[in-house]
PDB file of C-alpha atoms and ligand atoms in Angstrom:
ATOM      1  CA  MET A   3      85.374 118.284 126.852  1.00 80.00           C
ATOM      2  CA  ARG A   4      86.860 116.869 123.129  1.00 96.00           C
ATOM      3  CA  HIS A   5      85.045 114.303 121.040  1.00 98.00           C
ATOM      4  CA  PHE A   6      87.423 111.835 119.189  1.00 98.00           C
ATOM      5  CA  LEU A   7      85.389 111.267 115.708  1.00 98.00           C
ATOM      6  CA  ASP A   8      87.773 110.997 113.011  1.00 98.00           C
ATOM      7  CA  LEU A   9      91.467 111.707 112.711  1.00 98.00           C
ATOM      8  CA  GLU A  10      91.032 114.485 109.942  1.00 98.00           C
ATOM      9  CA  ASP A  11      89.318 116.666 112.380  1.00 97.00           C
ATOM     10  CA  ILE A  12      92.252 116.378 115.039  1.00 98.00           C
ATOM     11  CA  PRO A  13      95.106 118.772 114.860  1.00 98.00           C
ATOM     12  CA  PRO A  14      98.314 116.594 113.698  1.00 98.00           C
ATOM     13  CA  LEU A  15     100.191 118.170 116.692  1.00 98.00           C
ATOM     14  CA  ASP A  16      97.495 116.156 119.209  1.00 98.00           C
ATOM     15  CA  LEU A  17      97.236 113.233 117.113  1.00 98.00           C
ATOM     16  CA  ARG A  18     101.446 112.895 117.510  1.00 98.00           C
ATOM     17  CA  ALA A  19     101.041 113.765 121.206  1.00 98.00           C
ATOM     18  CA  ILE A  20      98.252 111.189 121.416  1.00 98.00           C
ATOM     19  CA  LEU A  21     100.982 108.230 119.957  1.00 98.00           C
ATOM     20  CA  TYR A  22     103.683 109.761 122.460  1.00 98.00           C
ATOM     21  CA  GLU A  23     101.549 109.271 125.183  1.00 98.00           C
ATOM     22  CA  ALA A  24     100.623 105.831 124.092  1.00 98.00           C
ATOM     23  CA  HIS A  25     103.963 104.853 123.960  1.00 98.00           C
ATOM     24  CA  GLY A  26     105.243 106.324 127.050  1.00 98.00           C
ATOM     25  CA  ARG A  27     102.291 104.414 129.018  1.00 98.00           C
ATOM     26  CA  LYS A  28     102.836 101.124 127.395  1.00 98.00           C
ATOM     27  CA  LYS A  29     106.487 101.037 128.284  1.00 98.00           C
ATOM     28  CA  ALA A  30     105.690 102.793 131.837  1.00 98.00           C
ATOM     29  CA  ARG A  31     103.489  99.731 132.768  1.00 98.00           C
ATOM     30  CA  ALA A  32     105.934  97.103 131.845  1.00 97.00           C
ATOM     31  CA  GLY A  33     105.564  94.141 134.155  1.00 97.00           C
ATOM     32  CA  PHE A  34     102.280  95.724 135.786  1.00 98.00           C
ATOM     33  CA  ALA A  35      99.514  92.782 135.845  1.00 98.00           C
ATOM     34  CA  LYS A  36      96.628  93.679 132.767  1.00 97.00           C
ATOM     35  CA  GLY A  37      94.131  94.773 134.916  1.00 97.00           C
ATOM     36  CA  ALA A  38      96.506  97.145 137.486  1.00 98.00           C
ATOM     37  CA  PRO A  39      95.958 100.975 137.069  1.00 98.00           C
ATOM     38  CA  ASP A  40      98.797 102.887 135.672  1.00 98.00           C
ATOM     39  CA  ALA A  41     100.660 105.006 138.606  1.00 98.00           C
ATOM     40  CA  ASP A  42      99.020 108.147 137.830  1.00 98.00           C
ATOM     41  CA  ARG A  43      95.411 106.940 137.816  1.00 98.00           C
ATOM     42  CA  PRO A  44      94.810 109.822 135.288  1.00 98.00           C
ATOM     43  CA  LEU A  45      90.726 108.986 134.912  1.00 98.00           C
ATOM     44  CA  GLU A  46      89.836 107.821 138.805  1.00 98.00           C
ATOM     45  CA  HIS A  47      86.411 107.803 139.540  1.00 98.00           C
ATOM     46  CA  ARG A  48      85.351 108.218 135.590  1.00 98.00           C
ATOM     47  CA  VAL A  49      83.005 106.075 134.015  1.00 98.00           C
ATOM     48  CA  LEU A  50      83.089 105.092 130.047  1.00 98.00           C
ATOM     49  CA  ALA A  51      79.360 104.053 128.471  1.00 98.00           C
ATOM     50  CA  THR A  52      80.619 101.703 125.332  1.00 98.00           C
ATOM     51  CA  ILE A  53      77.782 101.105 122.872  1.00 97.00           C
ATOM     52  CA  PHE A  54      77.818  98.108 120.351  1.00 97.00           C
ATOM     53  CA  GLU A  55      75.644  98.102 117.510  1.00 96.00           C
ATOM     54  CA  LYS A  56      77.573  95.651 115.731  1.00 96.00           C
ATOM     55  CA  ASN A  57      79.961  92.783 117.196  1.00 97.00           C
ATOM     56  CA  SER A  58      83.552  93.249 118.639  1.00 98.00           C
ATOM     57  CA  THR A  59      86.059  91.196 120.430  1.00 98.00           C
ATOM     58  CA  ARG A  60      88.904  94.173 120.429  1.00 98.00           C
ATOM     59  CA  THR A  61      86.971  96.894 120.688  1.00 98.00           C
ATOM     60  CA  ARG A  62      84.868  95.683 123.912  1.00 98.00           C
ATOM     61  CA  VAL A  63      87.809  94.597 125.361  1.00 98.00           C
ATOM     62  CA  SER A  64      90.454  97.068 124.651  1.00 98.00           C
ATOM     63  CA  PHE A  65      88.442  99.898 126.237  1.00 98.00           C
ATOM     64  CA  ASP A  66      86.969  98.056 129.142  1.00 98.00           C
ATOM     65  CA  ILE A  67      90.744  97.074 129.751  1.00 98.00           C
ATOM     66  CA  ALA A  68      91.914 100.522 129.043  1.00 98.00           C
ATOM     67  CA  MET A  69      89.506 102.524 131.436  1.00 98.00           C
ATOM     68  CA  ARG A  70      90.366 100.213 134.034  1.00 98.00           C
ATOM     69  CA  GLN A  71      94.144 101.094 133.586  1.00 98.00           C
ATOM     70  CA  LEU A  72      93.644 104.935 133.866  1.00 98.00           C
ATOM     71  CA  GLY A  73      92.317 103.890 137.192  1.00 98.00           C
ATOM     72  CA  GLY A  74      88.539 104.392 135.747  1.00 98.00           C
ATOM     73  CA  ASN A  75      85.774 101.829 134.930  1.00 98.00           C
ATOM     74  CA  ALA A  76      83.595 100.966 131.806  1.00 98.00           C
ATOM     75  CA  LEU A  77      80.466  99.499 130.926  1.00 98.00           C
ATOM     76  CA  VAL A  78      79.037  97.918 127.933  1.00 97.00           C
ATOM     77  CA  LEU A  79      75.556  98.539 126.252  1.00 95.00           C
ATOM     78  CA  ASP A  80      74.489  96.139 123.594  1.00 89.00           C
ATOM     79  CA  ALA A  81      72.241  98.557 121.369  1.00 86.00           C
ATOM     80  CA  ALA A  82      69.608  95.497 120.761  1.00 86.00           C
ATOM     81  CA  THR A  83      68.935  94.679 124.728  1.00 91.00           C
ATOM     82  CA  SER A  84      68.836  98.550 125.573  1.00 94.00           C
ATOM     83  CA  GLN A  85      66.315 100.939 124.591  1.00 94.00           C
ATOM     84  CA  LEU A  86      68.115 102.353 121.764  1.00 93.00           C
ATOM     85  CA  GLY A  87      67.145  98.986 120.099  1.00 91.00           C
ATOM     86  CA  ARG A  88      63.044  99.428 120.770  1.00 94.00           C
ATOM     87  CA  GLY A  89      63.433 103.023 119.313  1.00 95.00           C
ATOM     88  CA  GLU A  90      64.860 105.624 122.077  1.00 96.00           C
ATOM     89  CA  SER A  91      66.344 108.045 119.913  1.00 97.00           C
ATOM     90  CA  VAL A  92      69.957 108.513 119.769  1.00 97.00           C
ATOM     91  CA  ALA A  93      69.670 111.994 120.961  1.00 98.00           C
ATOM     92  CA  ASP A  94      67.731 111.302 124.102  1.00 98.00           C
ATOM     93  CA  THR A  95      70.033 108.502 124.640  1.00 98.00           C
ATOM     94  CA  ALA A  96      73.184 110.915 124.481  1.00 98.00           C
ATOM     95  CA  ARG A  97      71.393 113.662 126.764  1.00 98.00           C
ATOM     96  CA  VAL A  98      70.712 110.223 129.391  1.00 98.00           C
ATOM     97  CA  LEU A  99      74.158 108.931 129.282  1.00 98.00           C
ATOM     98  CA  SER A 100      75.530 112.562 129.549  1.00 98.00           C
ATOM     99  CA  ARG A 101      73.962 112.568 133.027  1.00 98.00           C
ATOM    100  CA  MET A 102      75.339 109.087 134.218  1.00 98.00           C
ATOM    101  CA  VAL A 103      78.839 108.402 132.561  1.00 98.00           C
ATOM    102  CA  ASP A 104      81.732 110.534 131.852  1.00 98.00           C
ATOM    103  CA  ALA A 105      82.356 109.524 128.216  1.00 98.00           C
ATOM    104  CA  ILE A 106      80.556 107.413 125.353  1.00 98.00           C
ATOM    105  CA  MET A 107      82.080 104.802 122.808  1.00 98.00           C
ATOM    106  CA  LEU A 108      80.134 104.123 120.097  1.00 98.00           C
ATOM    107  CA  ARG A 109      80.385 101.152 117.534  1.00 98.00           C
ATOM    108  CA  ALA A 110      77.548 102.113 114.963  1.00 97.00           C
ATOM    109  CA  ASN A 111      75.935 101.105 111.978  1.00 97.00           C
ATOM    110  CA  SER A 112      75.670 104.195 110.527  1.00 98.00           C
ATOM    111  CA  HIS A 113      78.091 107.221 110.667  1.00 98.00           C
ATOM    112  CA  ASP A 114      75.152 109.360 111.089  1.00 98.00           C
ATOM    113  CA  SER A 115      74.321 107.916 114.291  1.00 98.00           C
ATOM    114  CA  LEU A 116      77.929 108.692 115.724  1.00 98.00           C
ATOM    115  CA  LEU A 117      77.485 112.539 114.665  1.00 98.00           C
ATOM    116  CA  GLU A 118      73.873 112.518 116.168  1.00 98.00           C
ATOM    117  CA  LEU A 119      75.251 111.149 119.324  1.00 98.00           C
ATOM    118  CA  ALA A 120      78.041 113.625 119.614  1.00 98.00           C
ATOM    119  CA  LYS A 121      75.864 116.565 118.909  1.00 98.00           C
ATOM    120  CA  HIS A 122      73.311 115.892 121.958  1.00 98.00           C
ATOM    121  CA  ALA A 123      76.104 114.549 124.434  1.00 98.00           C
ATOM    122  CA  THR A 124      77.532 116.827 126.818  1.00 98.00           C
ATOM    123  CA  VAL A 125      80.241 114.144 127.275  1.00 98.00           C
ATOM    124  CA  PRO A 126      83.218 113.198 125.175  1.00 98.00           C
ATOM    125  CA  VAL A 127      82.243 110.782 122.255  1.00 98.00           C
ATOM    126  CA  ILE A 128      84.757 108.353 120.749  1.00 99.00           C
ATOM    127  CA  ASN A 129      83.790 106.754 117.477  1.00 99.00           C
ATOM    128  CA  GLY A 130      84.476 103.035 118.026  1.00 98.00           C
ATOM    129  CA  LEU A 131      83.837 102.121 114.174  1.00 98.00           C
ATOM    130  CA  THR A 132      81.079 103.258 111.953  1.00 98.00           C
ATOM    131  CA  ASP A 133      80.556 102.073 108.352  1.00 98.00           C
ATOM    132  CA  LYS A 134      82.600 104.962 107.220  1.00 98.00           C
ATOM    133  CA  SER A 135      85.918 104.711 109.843  1.00 99.00           C
ATOM    134  CA  HIS A 136      87.734 103.141 112.430  1.00 99.00           C
ATOM    135  CA  PRO A 137      89.993 106.150 113.716  1.00 99.00           C
ATOM    136  CA  CYS A 138      90.949 104.313 117.182  1.00 99.00           C
ATOM    137  CA  GLN A 139      92.514 100.987 115.009  1.00 99.00           C
ATOM    138  CA  ILE A 140      94.435 103.276 112.876  1.00 98.00           C
ATOM    139  CA  LEU A 141      96.229 105.005 116.299  1.00 98.00           C
ATOM    140  CA  ALA A 142      97.104 101.509 117.128  1.00 99.00           C
ATOM    141  CA  ASP A 143      98.369 100.723 113.572  1.00 99.00           C
ATOM    142  CA  LEU A 144     100.478 103.724 113.472  1.00 99.00           C
ATOM    143  CA  MET A 145     101.701 102.489 116.853  1.00 98.00           C
ATOM    144  CA  THR A 146     102.541  99.222 115.481  1.00 99.00           C
ATOM    145  CA  LEU A 147     104.681 100.659 112.862  1.00 98.00           C
ATOM    146  CA  GLU A 148     106.380 102.768 115.026  1.00 98.00           C
ATOM    147  CA  GLU A 149     107.438  99.860 117.470  1.00 98.00           C
ATOM    148  CA  SER A 150     108.630  98.337 114.431  1.00 98.00           C
ATOM    149  CA  GLY A 151     111.236 101.060 113.724  1.00 98.00           C
ATOM    150  CA  ILE A 152     109.099 102.344 110.884  1.00 98.00           C
ATOM    151  CA  THR A 153     109.291 106.259 110.790  1.00 98.00           C
ATOM    152  CA  LEU A 154     105.907 107.391 109.680  1.00 98.00           C
ATOM    153  CA  LYS A 155     107.112 110.721 107.779  1.00 98.00           C
ATOM    154  CA  GLY A 156     107.935 109.204 104.337  1.00 98.00           C
ATOM    155  CA  ALA A 157     107.001 105.466 105.251  1.00 98.00           C
ATOM    156  CA  ARG A 158     105.240 103.866 102.469  1.00 98.00           C
ATOM    157  CA  LEU A 159     102.114 101.811 103.353  1.00 98.00           C
ATOM    158  CA  ALA A 160     100.424  99.265 101.358  1.00 99.00           C
ATOM    159  CA  TRP A 161      96.867  98.469 101.355  1.00 99.00           C
ATOM    160  CA  VAL A 162      95.480  95.679  99.486  1.00 98.00           C
ATOM    161  CA  GLY A 163      91.889  94.509  99.318  1.00 98.00           C
ATOM    162  CA  ASP A 164      88.378  96.407 100.002  1.00 98.00           C
ATOM    163  CA  GLY A 165      88.359 100.211 100.030  1.00 98.00           C
ATOM    164  CA  ASN A 166      86.686 100.345 103.354  1.00 98.00           C
ATOM    165  CA  ASN A 167      86.342 102.017 106.484  1.00 98.00           C
ATOM    166  CA  VAL A 168      89.629 101.089 108.103  1.00 99.00           C
ATOM    167  CA  LEU A 169      91.071 102.350 104.720  1.00 99.00           C
ATOM    168  CA  THR A 170      89.323 106.091 105.133  1.00 99.00           C
ATOM    169  CA  SER A 171      90.962 106.336 108.542  1.00 99.00           C
ATOM    170  CA  PHE A 172      94.238 105.632 107.256  1.00 99.00           C
ATOM    171  CA  MET A 173      93.438 108.428 104.829  1.00 98.00           C
ATOM    172  CA  HIS A 174      92.606 110.569 107.184  1.00 98.00           C
ATOM    173  CA  ALA A 175      95.873 109.782 109.025  1.00 98.00           C
ATOM    174  CA  ALA A 176      98.205 110.238 105.929  1.00 98.00           C
ATOM    175  CA  PRO A 177      98.367 114.343 105.824  1.00 98.00           C
ATOM    176  CA  ALA A 178      99.165 114.641 109.322  1.00 98.00           C
ATOM    177  CA  PHE A 179     101.621 112.169 109.621  1.00 98.00           C
ATOM    178  CA  GLY A 180     103.445 112.065 106.228  1.00 98.00           C
ATOM    179  CA  PHE A 181     103.334 108.460 105.397  1.00 98.00           C
ATOM    180  CA  SER A 182     101.965 107.324 101.546  1.00 98.00           C
ATOM    181  CA  LEU A 183      99.540 105.092 100.628  1.00 98.00           C
ATOM    182  CA  ALA A 184      99.486 102.834  97.259  1.00 98.00           C
ATOM    183  CA  VAL A 185      95.932 101.431  97.537  1.00 98.00           C
ATOM    184  CA  ALA A 186      95.296  97.949  95.224  1.00 98.00           C
ATOM    185  CA  THR A 187      91.636  97.534  95.080  1.00 98.00           C
ATOM    186  CA  PRO A 188      89.058  95.887  92.126  1.00 98.00           C
ATOM    187  CA  ARG A 189      87.063  98.083  90.117  1.00 95.00           C
ATOM    188  CA  GLY A 190      84.141  98.902  92.404  1.00 96.00           C
ATOM    189  CA  TYR A 191      85.692  98.720  95.829  1.00 98.00           C
ATOM    190  CA  ALA A 192      87.961 101.737  95.403  1.00 98.00           C
ATOM    191  CA  PRO A 193      87.948 104.036  98.551  1.00 98.00           C
ATOM    192  CA  PRO A 194      85.244 107.044  98.158  1.00 98.00           C
ATOM    193  CA  ASP A 195      86.765 109.786  95.789  1.00 98.00           C
ATOM    194  CA  ALA A 196      85.708 112.495  98.483  1.00 98.00           C
ATOM    195  CA  VAL A 197      88.054 110.997 101.117  1.00 98.00           C
ATOM    196  CA  VAL A 198      90.629 110.427  98.475  1.00 98.00           C
ATOM    197  CA  GLU A 199      90.487 113.997  97.267  1.00 98.00           C
ATOM    198  CA  LYS A 200      90.429 115.585 100.600  1.00 98.00           C
ATOM    199  CA  ALA A 201      93.735 113.539 101.741  1.00 98.00           C
ATOM    200  CA  ARG A 202      95.564 114.379  98.642  1.00 98.00           C
ATOM    201  CA  ALA A 203      94.593 118.276  98.617  1.00 98.00           C
ATOM    202  CA  ALA A 204      95.774 118.056 102.448  1.00 98.00           C
ATOM    203  CA  GLY A 205      98.987 117.020 100.795  1.00 98.00           C
ATOM    204  CA  ALA A 206      98.964 113.072 101.327  1.00 98.00           C
ATOM    205  CA  ASP A 207     100.683 111.107  98.487  1.00 98.00           C
ATOM    206  CA  ILE A 208      98.247 108.645  97.632  1.00 98.00           C
ATOM    207  CA  THR A 209      98.137 106.150  94.640  1.00 98.00           C
ATOM    208  CA  LEU A 210      95.200 104.322  93.196  1.00 98.00           C
ATOM    209  CA  SER A 211      95.439 101.042  91.035  1.00 98.00           C
ATOM    210  CA  ASP A 212      93.796  97.674  90.643  1.00 98.00           C
ATOM    211  CA  ASP A 213      97.174  95.975  90.708  1.00 98.00           C
ATOM    212  CA  ALA A 214      98.470  94.381  94.085  1.00 98.00           C
ATOM    213  CA  ALA A 215     101.842  93.412  93.002  1.00 98.00           C
ATOM    214  CA  THR A 216     102.457  97.305  91.979  1.00 97.00           C
ATOM    215  CA  ALA A 217     100.950  98.621  95.267  1.00 98.00           C
ATOM    216  CA  VAL A 218     103.080  96.485  97.567  1.00 98.00           C
ATOM    217  CA  GLY A 219     106.648  97.111  95.452  1.00 98.00           C
ATOM    218  CA  GLY A 220     109.043  99.061  97.864  1.00 97.00           C
ATOM    219  CA  ALA A 221     106.038  98.890 100.422  1.00 98.00           C
ATOM    220  CA  ASP A 222     107.409  99.016 104.053  1.00 98.00           C
ATOM    221  CA  SER A 223     103.776  97.542 105.374  1.00 99.00           C
ATOM    222  CA  VAL A 224     101.290  95.705 103.618  1.00 99.00           C
ATOM    223  CA  ILE A 225      97.874  95.945 105.070  1.00 99.00           C
ATOM    224  CA  THR A 226      94.787  94.305 104.413  1.00 99.00           C
ATOM    225  CA  ASP A 227      91.157  93.379 106.168  1.00 98.00           C
ATOM    226  CA  THR A 228      87.909  91.598 105.647  1.00 98.00           C
ATOM    227  CA  TRP A 229      86.606  91.266 102.084  1.00 98.00           C
ATOM    228  CA  VAL A 230      83.230  91.335 103.947  1.00 98.00           C
ATOM    229  CA  SER A 231      82.544  94.187 106.619  1.00 98.00           C
ATOM    230  CA  MET A 232      79.793  94.186 109.259  1.00 98.00           C
ATOM    231  CA  GLY A 233      76.831  95.305 107.074  1.00 97.00           C
ATOM    232  CA  ASP A 234      78.357  94.416 103.698  1.00 98.00           C
ATOM    233  CA  THR A 235      75.331  92.315 102.255  1.00 97.00           C
ATOM    234  CA  ASP A 236      76.784  91.614  98.573  1.00 97.00           C
ATOM    235  CA  VAL A 237      78.806  88.666  99.945  1.00 98.00           C
ATOM    236  CA  GLY A 238      78.821  86.921  96.332  1.00 98.00           C
ATOM    237  CA  PRO A 239      80.386  89.443  94.112  1.00 98.00           C
ATOM    238  CA  ARG A 240      82.838  90.866  96.795  1.00 98.00           C
ATOM    239  CA  MET A 241      84.458  87.291  97.273  1.00 98.00           C
ATOM    240  CA  GLN A 242      84.480  87.055  93.528  1.00 98.00           C
ATOM    241  CA  ALA A 243      86.040  90.359  92.768  1.00 98.00           C
ATOM    242  CA  LEU A 244      88.474  90.442  95.809  1.00 98.00           C
ATOM    243  CA  GLY A 245      89.598  86.636  95.281  1.00 98.00           C
ATOM    244  CA  PRO A 246      92.666  88.030  93.486  1.00 98.00           C
ATOM    245  CA  TYR A 247      94.017  90.278  96.436  1.00 98.00           C
ATOM    246  CA  ALA A 248      94.332  87.872  98.645  1.00 98.00           C
ATOM    247  CA  VAL A 249      97.751  88.493 100.887  1.00 98.00           C
ATOM    248  CA  ASP A 250     100.374  85.705 100.387  1.00 98.00           C
ATOM    249  CA  ASP A 251     103.414  84.986 100.921  1.00 98.00           C
ATOM    250  CA  ALA A 252     104.252  85.543  97.061  1.00 98.00           C
ATOM    251  CA  LEU A 253     102.729  88.984  97.585  1.00 98.00           C
ATOM    252  CA  MET A 254     104.856  89.761 100.524  1.00 98.00           C
ATOM    253  CA  ALA A 255     107.875  88.975  99.104  1.00 98.00           C
ATOM    254  CA  LYS A 256     107.312  91.921  96.605  1.00 98.00           C
ATOM    255  CA  ALA A 257     107.402  94.238  99.647  1.00 98.00           C
ATOM    256  CA  ASN A 258     110.834  95.882 100.779  1.00 98.00           C
ATOM    257  CA  ARG A 259     112.629  93.308 103.104  1.00 95.00           C
ATOM    258  CA  GLY A 260     111.366  93.972 106.715  1.00 94.00           C
ATOM    259  CA  ALA A 261     107.949  95.101 105.940  1.00 98.00           C
ATOM    260  CA  ILE A 262     105.742  94.165 108.333  1.00 98.00           C
ATOM    261  CA  PHE A 263     102.146  92.730 107.537  1.00 99.00           C
ATOM    262  CA  LEU A 264      98.955  94.694 109.646  1.00 99.00           C
ATOM    263  CA  HIS A 265      95.594  93.239 109.880  1.00 98.00           C
ATOM    264  CA  CYS A 266      92.724  94.992 112.230  1.00 98.00           C
ATOM    265  CA  LEU A 267      91.452  91.433 112.705  1.00 98.00           C
ATOM    266  CA  PRO A 268      89.332  89.475 112.704  1.00 98.00           C
ATOM    267  CA  ALA A 269      90.937  87.723 109.870  1.00 98.00           C
ATOM    268  CA  HIS A 270      89.421  85.331 107.574  1.00 98.00           C
ATOM    269  CA  ARG A 271      92.634  83.177 107.116  1.00 98.00           C
ATOM    270  CA  GLY A 272      92.636  81.316 103.763  1.00 98.00           C
ATOM    271  CA  GLU A 273      90.505  84.493 102.594  1.00 98.00           C
ATOM    272  CA  GLU A 274      92.337  87.639 102.418  1.00 98.00           C
ATOM    273  CA  VAL A 275      95.301  86.660 104.055  1.00 98.00           C
ATOM    274  CA  SER A 276      97.185  83.163 103.998  1.00 98.00           C
ATOM    275  CA  ASP A 277      97.816  81.059 107.642  1.00 98.00           C
ATOM    276  CA  SER A 278     101.594  81.678 106.516  1.00 98.00           C
ATOM    277  CA  VAL A 279     101.432  85.409 106.207  1.00 98.00           C
ATOM    278  CA  MET A 280      99.535  85.744 109.229  1.00 98.00           C
ATOM    279  CA  ASP A 281     101.866  83.481 111.375  1.00 98.00           C
ATOM    280  CA  GLY A 282     104.998  84.213 109.760  1.00 98.00           C
ATOM    281  CA  PRO A 283     107.624  86.729 110.619  1.00 98.00           C
ATOM    282  CA  GLN A 284     106.446  89.654 109.266  1.00 98.00           C
ATOM    283  CA  SER A 285     103.189  89.807 110.992  1.00 98.00           C
ATOM    284  CA  LYS A 286     102.303  92.156 113.679  1.00 98.00           C
ATOM    285  CA  VAL A 287      98.749  91.605 113.653  1.00 98.00           C
ATOM    286  CA  PHE A 288      98.695  90.737 117.580  1.00 98.00           C
ATOM    287  CA  ASP A 289     101.035  93.537 118.667  1.00 98.00           C
ATOM    288  CA  GLU A 290      98.877  95.423 116.772  1.00 98.00           C
ATOM    289  CA  ALA A 291      95.306  94.095 118.636  1.00 98.00           C
ATOM    290  CA  GLU A 292      97.163  94.381 121.924  1.00 98.00           C
ATOM    291  CA  ASN A 293      98.050  98.395 121.057  1.00 98.00           C
ATOM    292  CA  ARG A 294      94.336  99.036 121.056  1.00 99.00           C
ATOM    293  CA  ILE A 295      94.433  99.159 124.469  1.00 98.00           C
ATOM    294  CA  HIS A 296      97.387 101.670 124.540  1.00 98.00           C
ATOM    295  CA  ALA A 297      96.537 103.807 122.001  1.00 98.00           C
ATOM    296  CA  GLN A 298      92.931 103.999 123.168  1.00 98.00           C
ATOM    297  CA  LYS A 299      94.572 105.120 126.792  1.00 98.00           C
ATOM    298  CA  ALA A 300      95.918 108.151 125.013  1.00 98.00           C
ATOM    299  CA  VAL A 301      92.514 108.614 123.223  1.00 98.00           C
ATOM    300  CA  LEU A 302      90.823 108.900 126.505  1.00 98.00           C
ATOM    301  CA  THR A 303      93.138 110.995 128.391  1.00 98.00           C
ATOM    302  CA  TRP A 304      93.531 113.123 125.393  1.00 98.00           C
ATOM    303  CA  CYS A 305      89.070 113.750 125.429  1.00 98.00           C
ATOM    304  CA  PHE A 306      89.511 115.052 129.077  1.00 94.00           C
ATOM    305  CA  ARG A 307      92.084 117.145 128.934  1.00 92.00           C
ATOM    306  CA  ASP A 308      91.028 120.832 128.924  1.00 77.00           C
TER     307      ASP A 308
HETATM  308  N1   CP B 410      89.734  95.463 114.836  1.00 56.49           N
HETATM  309  C1   CP B 410      88.392  95.645 115.589  1.00 56.49           C
HETATM  310  O1   CP B 410      87.740  96.819 115.982  1.00 56.49           O
HETATM  311  O2   CP B 410      87.752  94.138 116.459  1.00 56.49           O
HETATM  312  P1   CP B 410      86.492  93.938 117.118  1.00 56.49           P
HETATM  313  O3   CP B 410      85.863  94.028 115.608  1.00 56.49           O
HETATM  314  O4   CP B 410      86.956  92.953 117.625  1.00 56.49           O
HETATM  315  O5   CP B 410      86.365  95.287 117.883  1.00 56.49           O
HETATM  316  N1  NVA B 411      85.978  96.184 108.259  1.00 56.49           N
HETATM  317  C1  NVA B 411      85.536  95.668 109.162  1.00 56.49           C
HETATM  318  C2  NVA B 411      86.494  96.081 110.527  1.00 56.49           C
HETATM  319  C3  NVA B 411      86.471  95.230 111.490  1.00 56.49           C
HETATM  320  C4  NVA B 411      87.415  95.541 112.647  1.00 56.49           C
HETATM  321  C5  NVA B 411      84.353  96.004 109.598  1.00 56.49           C
HETATM  322  O1  NVA B 411      83.757  97.182 109.609  1.00 56.49           O
HETATM  323  O2  NVA B 411      83.712  95.005 109.722  1.00 56.49           O
END
């Protein structure tokens, strides 16, 4: 029984194995109907509970479809309409759900809730995004980079925009996979110092600046995300500070030829990314979204492995 809470906690060899499994399962079911199970149905009779304290489209659907494809089932709990929303403790919720389901995925307002759930659950707990990190997303992103012919070891990734939860998970992954990160954020929106320092101490090559053009120069991939994450309340100042960090054709032109554009979605077209980049030939954002299913199937089977 293993929790999947953050990429920095998982042995690099396991992360590599998860990515191999994701690629393999995707290839093995080419031509299958979306809801048809994989030939080996590794999670037959298993049930995953997914809990959402925040909105979701991709995470919600991809975990449900992932479980169907693995031969199991998923159910959705909205925090607001369950007893969690009326004050039942996370610890008691963990104890109850552990008697009823085989694994729990949580999308939480606070990372502390995820840690509390994992502490009291006796079944695997998976991080489906918190204020601090989004590890499932980064596995899908790394899978998409590899599908695009980019070797992760030595790859140069450029992050432009807000130093948010998605960037933190990229930093958690950087030492394990050996890619570098050139990060451009406005002042006040840089990633947390502790995350940067820990990744560097583990051997990651991370450059921080406030200059998008410099960060993107020589990049194999340009990556951004919304300027206002769920839970952010300082909308006005964010929009103003982040305005110069939009990814448009002019910025993409500074990256390597053949560089790909990634965005975890949902995108705010005309804000952090232009329509022309989102819909252009370098954009892999819809492969990236689909890969949430394949990457999470590998995470789920990893959680159940002895
Ligand atoms: N990228 C992502 O996690 O999307 P959702 O918020 O729609 O789940
Ligand atoms: N940074 C975004 C990611 C959404 C998938 C948020 O936390 O809202």
